[in-house]
Coordinates of N, CA and C in Angstrom, one line a residue:
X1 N -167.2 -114.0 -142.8 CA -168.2 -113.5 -141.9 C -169.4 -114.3 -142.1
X2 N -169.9 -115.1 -141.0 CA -171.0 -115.7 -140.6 C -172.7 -115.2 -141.2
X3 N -172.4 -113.9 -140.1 CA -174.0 -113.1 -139.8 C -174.0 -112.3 -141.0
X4 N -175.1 -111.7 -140.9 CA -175.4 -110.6 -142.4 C -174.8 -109.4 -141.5
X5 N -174.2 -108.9 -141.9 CA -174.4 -107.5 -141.2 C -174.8 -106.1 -141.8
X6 N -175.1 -105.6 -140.6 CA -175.8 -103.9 -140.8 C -174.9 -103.2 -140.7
X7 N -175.2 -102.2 -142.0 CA -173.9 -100.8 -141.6 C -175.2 -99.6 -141.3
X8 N -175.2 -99.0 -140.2 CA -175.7 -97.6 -140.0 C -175.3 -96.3 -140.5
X9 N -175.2 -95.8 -142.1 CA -175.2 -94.5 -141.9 C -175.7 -93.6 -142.5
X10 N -175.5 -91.9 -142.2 CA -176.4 -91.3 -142.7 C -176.5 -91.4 -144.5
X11 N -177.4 -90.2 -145.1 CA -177.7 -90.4 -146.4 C -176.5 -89.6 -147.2
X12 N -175.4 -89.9 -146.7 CA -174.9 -88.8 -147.3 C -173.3 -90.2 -147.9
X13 N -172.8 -89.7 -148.2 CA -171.6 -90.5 -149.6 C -170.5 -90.6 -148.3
X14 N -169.3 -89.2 -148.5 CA -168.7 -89.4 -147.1 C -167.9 -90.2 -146.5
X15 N -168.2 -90.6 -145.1 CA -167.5 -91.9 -144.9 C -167.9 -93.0 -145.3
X16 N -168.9 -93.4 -145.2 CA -170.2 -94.2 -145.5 C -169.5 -95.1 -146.6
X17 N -169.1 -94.3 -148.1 CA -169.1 -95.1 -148.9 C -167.6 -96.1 -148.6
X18 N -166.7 -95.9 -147.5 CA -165.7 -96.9 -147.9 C -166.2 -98.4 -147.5
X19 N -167.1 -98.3 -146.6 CA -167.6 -99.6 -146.3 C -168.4 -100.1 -147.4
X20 N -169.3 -99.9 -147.8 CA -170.7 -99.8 -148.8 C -169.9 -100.2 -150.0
X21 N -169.0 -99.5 -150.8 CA -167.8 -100.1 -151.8 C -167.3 -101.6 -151.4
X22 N -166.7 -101.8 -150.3 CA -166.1 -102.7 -149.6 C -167.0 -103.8 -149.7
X23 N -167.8 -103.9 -149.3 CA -169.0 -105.0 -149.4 C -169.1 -105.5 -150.9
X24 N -169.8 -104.2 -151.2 CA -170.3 -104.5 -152.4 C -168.9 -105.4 -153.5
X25 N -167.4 -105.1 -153.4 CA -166.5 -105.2 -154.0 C -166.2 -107.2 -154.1
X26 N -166.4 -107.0 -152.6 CA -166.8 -108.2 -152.1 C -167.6 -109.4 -152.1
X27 N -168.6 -108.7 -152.5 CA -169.5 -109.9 -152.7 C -170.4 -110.3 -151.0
X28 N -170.5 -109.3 -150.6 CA -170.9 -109.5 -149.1 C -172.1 -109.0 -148.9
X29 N -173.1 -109.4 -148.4 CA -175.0 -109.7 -148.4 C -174.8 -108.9 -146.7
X30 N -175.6 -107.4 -147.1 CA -175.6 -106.8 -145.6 C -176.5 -106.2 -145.8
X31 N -176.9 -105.4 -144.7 CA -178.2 -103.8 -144.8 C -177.6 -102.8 -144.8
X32 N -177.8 -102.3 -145.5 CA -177.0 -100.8 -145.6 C -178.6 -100.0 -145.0
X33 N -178.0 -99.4 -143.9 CA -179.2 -98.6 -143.2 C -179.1 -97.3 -142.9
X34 N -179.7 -96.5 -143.9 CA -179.8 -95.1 -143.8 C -180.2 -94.1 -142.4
X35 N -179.6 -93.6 -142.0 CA -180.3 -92.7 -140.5 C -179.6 -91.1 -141.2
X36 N -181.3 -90.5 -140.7 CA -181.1 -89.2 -141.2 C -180.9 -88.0 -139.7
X37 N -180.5 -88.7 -139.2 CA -180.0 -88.0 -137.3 C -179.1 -89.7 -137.1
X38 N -178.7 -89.1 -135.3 CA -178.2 -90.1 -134.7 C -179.1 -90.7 -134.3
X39 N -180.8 -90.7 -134.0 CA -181.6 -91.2 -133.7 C -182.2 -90.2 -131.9
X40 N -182.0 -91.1 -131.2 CA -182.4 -91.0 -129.8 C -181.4 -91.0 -128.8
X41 N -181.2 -90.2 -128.0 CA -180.0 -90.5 -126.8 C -179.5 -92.1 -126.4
X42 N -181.3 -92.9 -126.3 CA -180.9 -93.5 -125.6 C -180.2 -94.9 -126.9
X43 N -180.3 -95.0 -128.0 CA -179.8 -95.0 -128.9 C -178.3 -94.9 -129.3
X44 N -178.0 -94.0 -128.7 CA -176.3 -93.4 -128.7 C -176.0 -93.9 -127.8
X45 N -176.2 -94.1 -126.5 CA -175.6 -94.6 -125.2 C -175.3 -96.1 -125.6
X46 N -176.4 -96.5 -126.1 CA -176.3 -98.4 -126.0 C -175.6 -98.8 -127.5
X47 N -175.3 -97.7 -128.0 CA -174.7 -98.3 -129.8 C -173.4 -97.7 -130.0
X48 N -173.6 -96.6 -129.9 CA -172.3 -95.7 -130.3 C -171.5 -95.3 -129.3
X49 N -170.5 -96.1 -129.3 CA -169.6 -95.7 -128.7 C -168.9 -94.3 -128.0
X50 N -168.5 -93.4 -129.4 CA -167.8 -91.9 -129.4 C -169.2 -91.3 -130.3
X51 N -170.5 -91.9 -130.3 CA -171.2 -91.0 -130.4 C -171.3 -90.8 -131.8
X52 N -171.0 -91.4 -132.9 CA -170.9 -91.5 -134.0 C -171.3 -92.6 -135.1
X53 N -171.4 -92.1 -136.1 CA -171.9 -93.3 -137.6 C -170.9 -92.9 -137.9
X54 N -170.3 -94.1 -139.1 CA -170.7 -95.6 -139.4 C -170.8 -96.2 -138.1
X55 N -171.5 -97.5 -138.1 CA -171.5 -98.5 -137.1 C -171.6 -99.7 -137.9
X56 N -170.9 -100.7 -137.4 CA -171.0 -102.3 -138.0 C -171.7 -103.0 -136.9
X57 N -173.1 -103.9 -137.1 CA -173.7 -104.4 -136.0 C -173.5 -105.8 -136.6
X58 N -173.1 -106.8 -136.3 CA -173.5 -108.0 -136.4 C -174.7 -109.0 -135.9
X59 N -174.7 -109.7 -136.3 CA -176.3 -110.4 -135.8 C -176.0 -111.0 -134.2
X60 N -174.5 -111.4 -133.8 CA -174.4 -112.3 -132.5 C -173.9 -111.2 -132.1
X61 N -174.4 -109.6 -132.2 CA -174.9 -109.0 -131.1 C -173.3 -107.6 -131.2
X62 N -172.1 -107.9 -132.3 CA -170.8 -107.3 -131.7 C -171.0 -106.0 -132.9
X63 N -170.6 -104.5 -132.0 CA -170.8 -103.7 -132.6 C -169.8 -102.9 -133.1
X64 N -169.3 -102.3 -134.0 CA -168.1 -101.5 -134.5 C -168.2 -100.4 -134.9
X65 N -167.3 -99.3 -134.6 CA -167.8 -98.1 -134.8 C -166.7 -97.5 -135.2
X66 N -165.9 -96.3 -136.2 CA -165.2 -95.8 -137.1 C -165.0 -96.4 -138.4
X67 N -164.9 -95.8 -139.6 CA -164.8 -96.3 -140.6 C -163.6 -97.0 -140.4
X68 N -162.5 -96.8 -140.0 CA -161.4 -97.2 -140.6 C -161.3 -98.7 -140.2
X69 N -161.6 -98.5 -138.5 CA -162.1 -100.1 -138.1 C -162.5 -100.9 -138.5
X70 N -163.7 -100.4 -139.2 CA -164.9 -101.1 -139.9 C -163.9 -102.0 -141.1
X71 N -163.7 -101.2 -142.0 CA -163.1 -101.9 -143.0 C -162.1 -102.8 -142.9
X72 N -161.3 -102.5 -142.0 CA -159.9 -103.5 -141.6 C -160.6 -104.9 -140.7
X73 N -161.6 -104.3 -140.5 CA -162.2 -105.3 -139.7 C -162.6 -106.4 -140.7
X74 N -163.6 -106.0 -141.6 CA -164.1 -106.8 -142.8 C -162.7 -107.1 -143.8
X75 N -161.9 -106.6 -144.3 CA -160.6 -107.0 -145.0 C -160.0 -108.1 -144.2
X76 N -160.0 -108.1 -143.0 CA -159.2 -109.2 -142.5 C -160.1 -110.7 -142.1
X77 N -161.2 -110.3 -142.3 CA -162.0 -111.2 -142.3 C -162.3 -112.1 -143.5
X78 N -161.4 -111.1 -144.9 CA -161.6 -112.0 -146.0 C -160.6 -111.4 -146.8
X79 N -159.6 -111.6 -145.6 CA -158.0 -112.0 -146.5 C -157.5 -110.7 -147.7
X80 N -158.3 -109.6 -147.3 CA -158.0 -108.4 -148.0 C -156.8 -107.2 -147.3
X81 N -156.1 -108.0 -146.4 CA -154.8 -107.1 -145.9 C -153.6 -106.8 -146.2
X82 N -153.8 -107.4 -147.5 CA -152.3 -107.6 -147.8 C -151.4 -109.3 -147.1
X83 N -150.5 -109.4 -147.6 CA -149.4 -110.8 -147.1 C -148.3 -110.3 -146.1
X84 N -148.0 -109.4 -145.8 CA -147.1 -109.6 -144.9 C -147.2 -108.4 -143.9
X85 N -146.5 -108.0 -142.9 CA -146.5 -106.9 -141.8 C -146.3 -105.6 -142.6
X86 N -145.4 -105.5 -143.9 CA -145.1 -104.2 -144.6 C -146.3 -104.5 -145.4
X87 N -146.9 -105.0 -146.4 CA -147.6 -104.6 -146.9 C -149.1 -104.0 -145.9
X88 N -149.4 -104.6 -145.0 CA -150.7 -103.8 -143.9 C -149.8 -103.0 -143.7
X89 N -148.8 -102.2 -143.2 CA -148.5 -101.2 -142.9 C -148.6 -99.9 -143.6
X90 N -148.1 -100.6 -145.3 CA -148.6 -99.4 -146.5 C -150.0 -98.9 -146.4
X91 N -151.3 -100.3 -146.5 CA -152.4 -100.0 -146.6 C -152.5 -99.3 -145.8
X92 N -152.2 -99.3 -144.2 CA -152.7 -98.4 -143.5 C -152.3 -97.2 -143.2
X93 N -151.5 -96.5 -144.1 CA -150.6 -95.8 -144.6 C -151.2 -94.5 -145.3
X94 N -152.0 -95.9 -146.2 CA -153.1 -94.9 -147.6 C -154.3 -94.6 -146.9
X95 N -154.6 -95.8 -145.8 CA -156.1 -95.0 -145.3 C -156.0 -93.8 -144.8
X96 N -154.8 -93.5 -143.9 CA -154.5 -92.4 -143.5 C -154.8 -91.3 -144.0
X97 N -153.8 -91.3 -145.2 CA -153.7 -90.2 -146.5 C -155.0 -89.7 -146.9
X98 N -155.9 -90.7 -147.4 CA -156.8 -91.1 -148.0 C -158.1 -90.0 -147.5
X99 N -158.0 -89.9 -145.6 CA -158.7 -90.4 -145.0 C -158.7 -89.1 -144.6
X100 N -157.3 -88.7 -144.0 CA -157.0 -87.1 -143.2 C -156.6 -86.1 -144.7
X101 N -156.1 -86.4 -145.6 CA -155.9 -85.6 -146.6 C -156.6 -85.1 -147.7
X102 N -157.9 -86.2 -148.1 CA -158.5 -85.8 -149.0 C -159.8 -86.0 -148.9
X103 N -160.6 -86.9 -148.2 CA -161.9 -86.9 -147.7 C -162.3 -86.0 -146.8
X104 N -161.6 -85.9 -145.5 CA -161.6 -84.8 -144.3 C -161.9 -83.2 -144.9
X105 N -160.7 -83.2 -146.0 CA -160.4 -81.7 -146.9 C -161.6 -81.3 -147.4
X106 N -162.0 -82.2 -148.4 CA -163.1 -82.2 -149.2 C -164.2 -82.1 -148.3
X107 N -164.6 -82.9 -147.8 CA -165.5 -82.1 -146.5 C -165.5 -80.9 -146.2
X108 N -164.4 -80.7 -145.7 CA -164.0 -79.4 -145.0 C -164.8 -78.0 -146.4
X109 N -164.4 -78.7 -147.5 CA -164.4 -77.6 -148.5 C -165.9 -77.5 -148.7
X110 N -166.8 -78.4 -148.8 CA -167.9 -78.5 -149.0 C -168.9 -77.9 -148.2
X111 N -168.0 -77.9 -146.6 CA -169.0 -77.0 -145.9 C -169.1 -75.5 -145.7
X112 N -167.9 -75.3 -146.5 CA -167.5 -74.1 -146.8 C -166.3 -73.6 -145.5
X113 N -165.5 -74.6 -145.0 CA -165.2 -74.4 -143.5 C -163.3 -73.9 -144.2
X114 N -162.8 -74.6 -145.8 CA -161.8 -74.0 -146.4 C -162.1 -74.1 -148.1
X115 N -161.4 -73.2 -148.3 CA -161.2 -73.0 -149.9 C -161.4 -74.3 -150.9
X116 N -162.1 -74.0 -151.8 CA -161.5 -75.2 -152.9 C -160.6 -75.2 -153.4
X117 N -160.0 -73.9 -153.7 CA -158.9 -73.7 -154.4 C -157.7 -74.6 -153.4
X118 N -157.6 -74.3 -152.2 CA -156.6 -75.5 -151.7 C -157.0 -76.5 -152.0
X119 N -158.0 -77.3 -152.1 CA -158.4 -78.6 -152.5 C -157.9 -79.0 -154.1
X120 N -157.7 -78.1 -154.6 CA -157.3 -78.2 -156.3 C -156.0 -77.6 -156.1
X121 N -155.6 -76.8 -155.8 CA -154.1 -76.4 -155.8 C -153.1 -77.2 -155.2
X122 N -153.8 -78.3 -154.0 CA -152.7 -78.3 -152.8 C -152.9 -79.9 -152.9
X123 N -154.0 -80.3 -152.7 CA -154.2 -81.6 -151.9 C -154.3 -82.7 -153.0
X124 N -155.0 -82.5 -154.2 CA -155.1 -83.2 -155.3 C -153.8 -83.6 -156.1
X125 N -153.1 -82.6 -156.3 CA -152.0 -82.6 -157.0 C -151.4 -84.0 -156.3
X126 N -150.9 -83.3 -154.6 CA -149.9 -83.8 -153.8 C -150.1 -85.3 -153.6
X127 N -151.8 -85.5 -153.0 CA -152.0 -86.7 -152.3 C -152.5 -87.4 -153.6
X128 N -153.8 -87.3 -155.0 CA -153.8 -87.9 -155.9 C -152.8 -88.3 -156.6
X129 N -151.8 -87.2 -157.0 CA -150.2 -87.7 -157.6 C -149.4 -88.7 -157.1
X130 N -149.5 -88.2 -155.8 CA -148.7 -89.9 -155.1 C -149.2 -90.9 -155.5
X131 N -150.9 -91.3 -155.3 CA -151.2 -92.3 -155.5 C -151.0 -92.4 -157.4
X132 N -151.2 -91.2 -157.9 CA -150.8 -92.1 -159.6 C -149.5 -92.4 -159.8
X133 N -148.7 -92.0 -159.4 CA -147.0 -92.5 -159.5 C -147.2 -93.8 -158.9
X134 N -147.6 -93.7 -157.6 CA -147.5 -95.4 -157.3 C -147.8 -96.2 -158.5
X135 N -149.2 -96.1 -158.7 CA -150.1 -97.3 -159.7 C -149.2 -97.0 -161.3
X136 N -148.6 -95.8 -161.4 CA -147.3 -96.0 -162.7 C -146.5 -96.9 -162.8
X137 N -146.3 -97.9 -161.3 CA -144.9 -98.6 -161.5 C -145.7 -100.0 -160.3
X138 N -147.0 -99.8 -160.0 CA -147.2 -101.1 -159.2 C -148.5 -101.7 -160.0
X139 N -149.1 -102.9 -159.9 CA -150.7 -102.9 -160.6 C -151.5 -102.6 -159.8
X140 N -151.2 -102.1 -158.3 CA -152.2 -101.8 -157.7 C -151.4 -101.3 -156.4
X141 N -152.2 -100.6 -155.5 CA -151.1 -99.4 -154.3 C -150.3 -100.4 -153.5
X142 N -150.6 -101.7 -153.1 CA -149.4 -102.8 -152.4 C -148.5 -103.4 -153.1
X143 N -148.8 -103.5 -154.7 CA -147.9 -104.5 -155.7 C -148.8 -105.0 -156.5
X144 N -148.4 -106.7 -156.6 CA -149.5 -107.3 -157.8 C -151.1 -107.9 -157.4
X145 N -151.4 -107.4 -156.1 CA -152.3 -108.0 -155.3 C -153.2 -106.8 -154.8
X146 N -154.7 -106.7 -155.0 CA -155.4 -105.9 -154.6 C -155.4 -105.9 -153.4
X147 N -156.2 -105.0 -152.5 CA -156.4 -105.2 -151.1 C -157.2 -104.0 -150.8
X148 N -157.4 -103.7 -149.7 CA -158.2 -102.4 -148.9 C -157.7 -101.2 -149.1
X149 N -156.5 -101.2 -149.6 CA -156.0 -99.6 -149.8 C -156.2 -99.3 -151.8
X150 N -156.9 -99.7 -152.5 CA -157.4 -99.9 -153.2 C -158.2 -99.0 -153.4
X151 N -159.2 -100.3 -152.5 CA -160.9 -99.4 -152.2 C -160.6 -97.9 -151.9
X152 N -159.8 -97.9 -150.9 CA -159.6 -96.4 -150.7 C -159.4 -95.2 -151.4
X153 N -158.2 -96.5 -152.3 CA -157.9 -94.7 -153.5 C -158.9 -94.6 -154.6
X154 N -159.8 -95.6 -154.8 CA -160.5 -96.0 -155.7 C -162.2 -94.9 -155.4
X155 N -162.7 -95.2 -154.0 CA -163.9 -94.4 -153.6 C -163.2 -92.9 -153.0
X156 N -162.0 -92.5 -152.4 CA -161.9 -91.2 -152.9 C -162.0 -90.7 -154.3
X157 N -161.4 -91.1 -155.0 CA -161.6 -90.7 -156.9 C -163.0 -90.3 -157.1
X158 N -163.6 -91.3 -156.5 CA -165.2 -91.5 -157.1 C -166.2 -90.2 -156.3
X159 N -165.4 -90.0 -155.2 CA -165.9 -88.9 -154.1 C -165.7 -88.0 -155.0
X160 N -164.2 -87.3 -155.7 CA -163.9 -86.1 -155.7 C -165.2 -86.1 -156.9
X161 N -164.9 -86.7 -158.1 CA -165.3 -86.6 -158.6 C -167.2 -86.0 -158.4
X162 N -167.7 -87.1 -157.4 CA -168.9 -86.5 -157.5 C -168.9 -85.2 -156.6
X163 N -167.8 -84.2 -156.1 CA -168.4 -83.3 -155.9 C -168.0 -82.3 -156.7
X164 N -167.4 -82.4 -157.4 CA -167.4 -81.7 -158.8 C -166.0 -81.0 -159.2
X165 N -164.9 -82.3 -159.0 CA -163.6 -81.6 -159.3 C -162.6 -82.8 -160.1
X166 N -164.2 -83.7 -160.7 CA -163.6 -84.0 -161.7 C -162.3 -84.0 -163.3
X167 N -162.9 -82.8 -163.6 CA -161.7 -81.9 -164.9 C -160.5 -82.1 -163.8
X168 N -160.2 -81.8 -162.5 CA -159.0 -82.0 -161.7 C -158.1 -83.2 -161.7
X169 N -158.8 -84.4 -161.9 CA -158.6 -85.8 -161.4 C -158.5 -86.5 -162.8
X170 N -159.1 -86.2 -163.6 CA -158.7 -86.6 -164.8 C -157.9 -87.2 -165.3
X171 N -156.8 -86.1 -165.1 CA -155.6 -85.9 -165.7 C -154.3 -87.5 -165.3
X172 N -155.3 -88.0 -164.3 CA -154.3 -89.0 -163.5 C -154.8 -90.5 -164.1
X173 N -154.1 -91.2 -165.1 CA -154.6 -92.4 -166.1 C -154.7 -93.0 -165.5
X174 N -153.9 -93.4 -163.9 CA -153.2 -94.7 -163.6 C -154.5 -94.7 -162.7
X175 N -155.4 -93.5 -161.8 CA -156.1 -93.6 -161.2 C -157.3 -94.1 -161.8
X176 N -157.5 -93.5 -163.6 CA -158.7 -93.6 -164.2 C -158.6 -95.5 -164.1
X177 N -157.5 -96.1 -165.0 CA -157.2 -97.0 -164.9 C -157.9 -98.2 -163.3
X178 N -157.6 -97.8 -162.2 CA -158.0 -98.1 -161.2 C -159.7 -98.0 -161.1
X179 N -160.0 -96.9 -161.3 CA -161.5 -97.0 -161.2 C -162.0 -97.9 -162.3
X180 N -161.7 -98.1 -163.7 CA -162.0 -98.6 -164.2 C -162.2 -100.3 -163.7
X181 N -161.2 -100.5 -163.2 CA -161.7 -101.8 -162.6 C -162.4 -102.1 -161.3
X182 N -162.8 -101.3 -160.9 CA -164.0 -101.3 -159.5 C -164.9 -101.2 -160.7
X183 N -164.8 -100.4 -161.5 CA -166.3 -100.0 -162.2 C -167.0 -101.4 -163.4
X184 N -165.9 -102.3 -163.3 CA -166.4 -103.6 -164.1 C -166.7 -104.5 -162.9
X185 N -166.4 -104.3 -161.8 CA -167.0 -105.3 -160.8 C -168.4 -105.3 -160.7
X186 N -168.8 -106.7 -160.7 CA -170.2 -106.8 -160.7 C -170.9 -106.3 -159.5
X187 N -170.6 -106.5 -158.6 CA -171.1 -106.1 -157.2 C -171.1 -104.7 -157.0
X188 N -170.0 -103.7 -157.4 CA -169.3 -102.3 -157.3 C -170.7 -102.0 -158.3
X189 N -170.7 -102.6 -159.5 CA -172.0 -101.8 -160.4 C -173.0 -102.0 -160.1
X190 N -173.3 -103.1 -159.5 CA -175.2 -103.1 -158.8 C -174.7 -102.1 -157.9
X191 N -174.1 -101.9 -157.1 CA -174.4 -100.7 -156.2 C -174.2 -99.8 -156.2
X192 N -173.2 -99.2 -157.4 CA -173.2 -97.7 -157.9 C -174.8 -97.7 -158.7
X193 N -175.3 -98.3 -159.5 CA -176.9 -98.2 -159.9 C -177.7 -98.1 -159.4
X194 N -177.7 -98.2 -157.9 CA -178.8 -98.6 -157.2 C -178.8 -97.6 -155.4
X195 N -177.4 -96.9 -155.7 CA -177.4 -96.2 -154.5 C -177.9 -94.9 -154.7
X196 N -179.0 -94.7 -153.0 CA -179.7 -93.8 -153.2 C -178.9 -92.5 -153.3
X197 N -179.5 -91.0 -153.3 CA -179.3 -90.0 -153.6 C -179.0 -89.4 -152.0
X198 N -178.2 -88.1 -152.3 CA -177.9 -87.5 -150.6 C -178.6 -86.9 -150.3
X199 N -178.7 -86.4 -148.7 CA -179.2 -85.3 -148.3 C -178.3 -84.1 -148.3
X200 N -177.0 -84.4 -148.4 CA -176.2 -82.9 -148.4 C -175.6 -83.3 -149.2
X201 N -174.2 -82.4 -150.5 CA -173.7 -82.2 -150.8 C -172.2 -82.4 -150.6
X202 N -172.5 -84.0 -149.9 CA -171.3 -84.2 -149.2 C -171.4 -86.0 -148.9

């Protein structure tokens, strides 16, 4: 990628962080740009597509909007998709998982909209377990080669954890294992040090 690019999003962890990880994992020089609203109507008409943050703005003007886009956008731009049609197929597999199963949940739980106890009884077990059996028998969720579904299982972990169901997630080595190596990345540590604080709880 050429331009520097701007990510738009609120102050909150969320979606936010799979991009902001991504970068940072990367070695990629951007603005991470806090908005505490969507701004101004006229704002949403000329930017946001479906009306929503994240947004990827590049400098020659091209704009992107969903996380999941975002990221696959940037992974393919720097050879982070995996080698072949099955392996992007897994990745996009885990974003799914990742995405509808434990971030969405976790949200959901935090705004009080369902239980935690399903988040600890149901979703951790099922969708964290999967991913630790995988990393039991692969070095990483596609095989011997990192990639974007990584990041994924890597900044959910880091999510549950900060909202407070760490003692939960623990228990999973192959995951600690994994975070462990984002957490020696140089890039991943200047920006877990240096990233600001939320406005919600979420």
């Amino acid at each position: 990628m050429n331009s520097k690019p701007k990510l738009y999003y609120f102050s909150v962890r969320a979606l936010g962080q799979f991009p902001r990880v991504l970068f940072a994992y990367l070695n990629i020089d951007y603005e991470n740009i806090h908005v505490d609203t969507i701004l101004n109507e006229e704002f949403r008409n000329e930017n946001l597509k479906f009306g929503q943050v994240p947004m990827l703005l590049l400098e020659d003007g091209f704009k992107l909007t969903q996380t999941t886009a975002i990221c696959k956008f940037i992974a393919k731009q720097n050879n982070f998709i995996g080698n072949s049609p099955q392996e992007e197929a897994i990745i996009d597999e885990t974003l799914a998982s990742v995405h509808s199963d434990l971030v969405v949940q976790a949200i959901r739980a935090a705004k009080g909209e369902i239980s935690k106890e399903k988040i600890i009884e149901i979703q951790i077990p099922r969708v964290f377990g999967a991913f630790d059996q995988i990393l039991s028998k692969n070095k990483y969720i596609v095989g011997d080669n990192i990639t974007l579904a990584d990041v994924y299982v890597y900044v959910a972990y880091d999510y549950f954890v900060y909202l407070g169901y760490g003692n939960e997630i623990s228990k999973f080595s192959n995951l600690q294992r994994l975070k462990n190596h984002f957490e020696s990345n140089s890039g991943v540590q200047n920006y877990l040090s240096t990233r600001p604080g939320t406005v919600y709880q979420y």
